[in-house]
Coordinates of C-alpha atoms in Angstrom, one line a residue:
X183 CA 5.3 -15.5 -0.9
X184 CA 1.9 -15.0 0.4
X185 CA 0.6 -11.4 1.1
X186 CA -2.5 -10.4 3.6
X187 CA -3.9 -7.2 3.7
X188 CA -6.0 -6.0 6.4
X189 CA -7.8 -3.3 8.2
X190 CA -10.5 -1.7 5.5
X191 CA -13.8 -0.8 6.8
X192 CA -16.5 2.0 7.4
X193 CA -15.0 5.5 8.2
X194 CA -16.9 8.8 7.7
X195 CA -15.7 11.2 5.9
X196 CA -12.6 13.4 7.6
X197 CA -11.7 10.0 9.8
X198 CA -9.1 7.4 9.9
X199 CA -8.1 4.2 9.2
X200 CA -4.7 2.3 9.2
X201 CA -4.3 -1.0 6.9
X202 CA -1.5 -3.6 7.5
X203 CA 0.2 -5.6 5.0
X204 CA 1.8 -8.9 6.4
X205 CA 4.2 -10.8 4.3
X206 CA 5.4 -14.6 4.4
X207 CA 9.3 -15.4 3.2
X208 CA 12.5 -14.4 4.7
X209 CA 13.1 -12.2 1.4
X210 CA 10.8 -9.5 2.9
X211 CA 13.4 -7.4 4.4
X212 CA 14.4 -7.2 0.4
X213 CA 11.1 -6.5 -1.3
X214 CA 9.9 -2.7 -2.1
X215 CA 6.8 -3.1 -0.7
X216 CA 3.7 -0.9 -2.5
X217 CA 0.0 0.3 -2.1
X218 CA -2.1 0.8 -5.2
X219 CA -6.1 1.1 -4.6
X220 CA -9.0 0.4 -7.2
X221 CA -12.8 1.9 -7.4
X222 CA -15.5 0.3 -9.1
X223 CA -14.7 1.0 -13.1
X224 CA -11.6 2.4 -12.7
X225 CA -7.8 0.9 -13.2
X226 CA -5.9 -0.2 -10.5
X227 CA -3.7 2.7 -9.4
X228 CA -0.8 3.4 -7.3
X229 CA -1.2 5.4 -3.5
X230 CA 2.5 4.9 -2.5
X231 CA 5.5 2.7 -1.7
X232 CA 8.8 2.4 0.2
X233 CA 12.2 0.8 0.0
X234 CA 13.5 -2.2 1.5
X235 CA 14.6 0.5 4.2
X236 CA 12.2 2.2 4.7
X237 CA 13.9 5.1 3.8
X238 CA 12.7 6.6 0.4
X239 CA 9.0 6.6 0.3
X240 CA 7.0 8.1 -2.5
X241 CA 2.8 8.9 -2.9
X242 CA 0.7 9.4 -5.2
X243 CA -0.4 13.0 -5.3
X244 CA -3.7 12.6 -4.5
X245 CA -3.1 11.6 -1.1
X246 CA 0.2 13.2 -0.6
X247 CA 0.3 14.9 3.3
X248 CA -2.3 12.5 4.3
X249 CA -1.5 9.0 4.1
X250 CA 1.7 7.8 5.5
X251 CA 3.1 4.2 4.5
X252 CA 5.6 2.7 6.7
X253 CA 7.3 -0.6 7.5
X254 CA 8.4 -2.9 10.4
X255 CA 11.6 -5.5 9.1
X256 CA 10.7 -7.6 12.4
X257 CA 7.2 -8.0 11.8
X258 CA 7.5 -8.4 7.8
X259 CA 4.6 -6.1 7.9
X260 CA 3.9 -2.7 6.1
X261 CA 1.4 -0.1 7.0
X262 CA -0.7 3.0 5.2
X263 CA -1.8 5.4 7.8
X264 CA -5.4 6.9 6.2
X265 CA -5.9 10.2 7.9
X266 CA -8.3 13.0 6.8
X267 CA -10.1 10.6 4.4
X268 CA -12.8 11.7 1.6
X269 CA -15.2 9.7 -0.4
X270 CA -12.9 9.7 -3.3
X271 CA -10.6 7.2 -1.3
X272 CA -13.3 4.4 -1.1
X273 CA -11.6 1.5 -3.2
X274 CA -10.2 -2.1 -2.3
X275 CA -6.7 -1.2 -1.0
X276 CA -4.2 -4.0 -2.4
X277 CA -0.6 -4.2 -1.1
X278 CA 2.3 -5.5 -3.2
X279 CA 5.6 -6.7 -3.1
X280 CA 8.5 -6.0 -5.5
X281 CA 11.3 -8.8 -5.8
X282 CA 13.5 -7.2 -8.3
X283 CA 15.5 -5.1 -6.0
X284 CA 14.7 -1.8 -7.3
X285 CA 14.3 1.0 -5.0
X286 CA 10.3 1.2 -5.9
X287 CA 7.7 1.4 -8.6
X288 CA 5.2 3.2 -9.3
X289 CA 4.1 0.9 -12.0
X290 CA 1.5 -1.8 -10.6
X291 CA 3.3 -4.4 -13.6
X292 CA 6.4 -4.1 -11.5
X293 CA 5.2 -6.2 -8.7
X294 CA 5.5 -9.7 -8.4
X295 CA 3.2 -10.6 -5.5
X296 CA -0.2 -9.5 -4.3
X297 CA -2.9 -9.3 -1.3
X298 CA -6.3 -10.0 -1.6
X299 CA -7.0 -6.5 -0.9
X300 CA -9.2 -4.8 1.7
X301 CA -12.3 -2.5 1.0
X302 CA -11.7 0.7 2.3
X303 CA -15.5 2.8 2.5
X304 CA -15.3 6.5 3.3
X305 CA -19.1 7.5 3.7
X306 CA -21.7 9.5 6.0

């Protein structure tokens, strides 16, 4: 299972940016599939995740009402929707995938596979 994550860059301050997630394996429709996000001297923590379904969806507080994480089953993809963004959200963005049929975790030791992660810069 091979995950790529892409779509990070440059954004000022109050802009957007949406990152994509594509997954090999026909086990993706099965996987919870997560975000988590890491800063310079800082741990790796969670932004949010979503269900095989799509259907139950959970964030991380501090980005709660403005990111959005969603999913296509056709295109084994998943996507975080970046709006209203601040300089506290500059970190490499990682996507993950959970094989163990849970609903989702919020615990980054829950996930089996990884991206290589995609830096996400929120400056003037």
């Amino acid at each position: 299972v091979q995950l790529q994550a892409f779509g990070g860059g440059l954004v000022q301050p109050g802009g957007s940016l949406r990152l994509s997630c594509t997954t090999s394996g026909a086990s993706y429709v099965t996987y919870a599939m997560g975000w988590f996000r890491q800063s310079p001297g800082k741990e790796r923590e969670f932004v949010a995740a979503i269900d095989m379904r799509g259907t139950e969806i959970e964030y991380a507080d501090s980005v709660k009402g403005r990111f959005v994480i969603s999913r296509d089953n056709v295109k084994n993809t998943v996507y975080l929707q970046m709006n209203s963004l601040k300089p506290t959200d500059t970190a490499v963005y990682y996507c993950a995938a959970d094989s163990a049929y849970r609903t989702y975790s919020l615990r980054r030791q829950d996930y089996d596979y990884w991206g290589q992660g995609t830096l996400v810069t929120v400056s003037s």
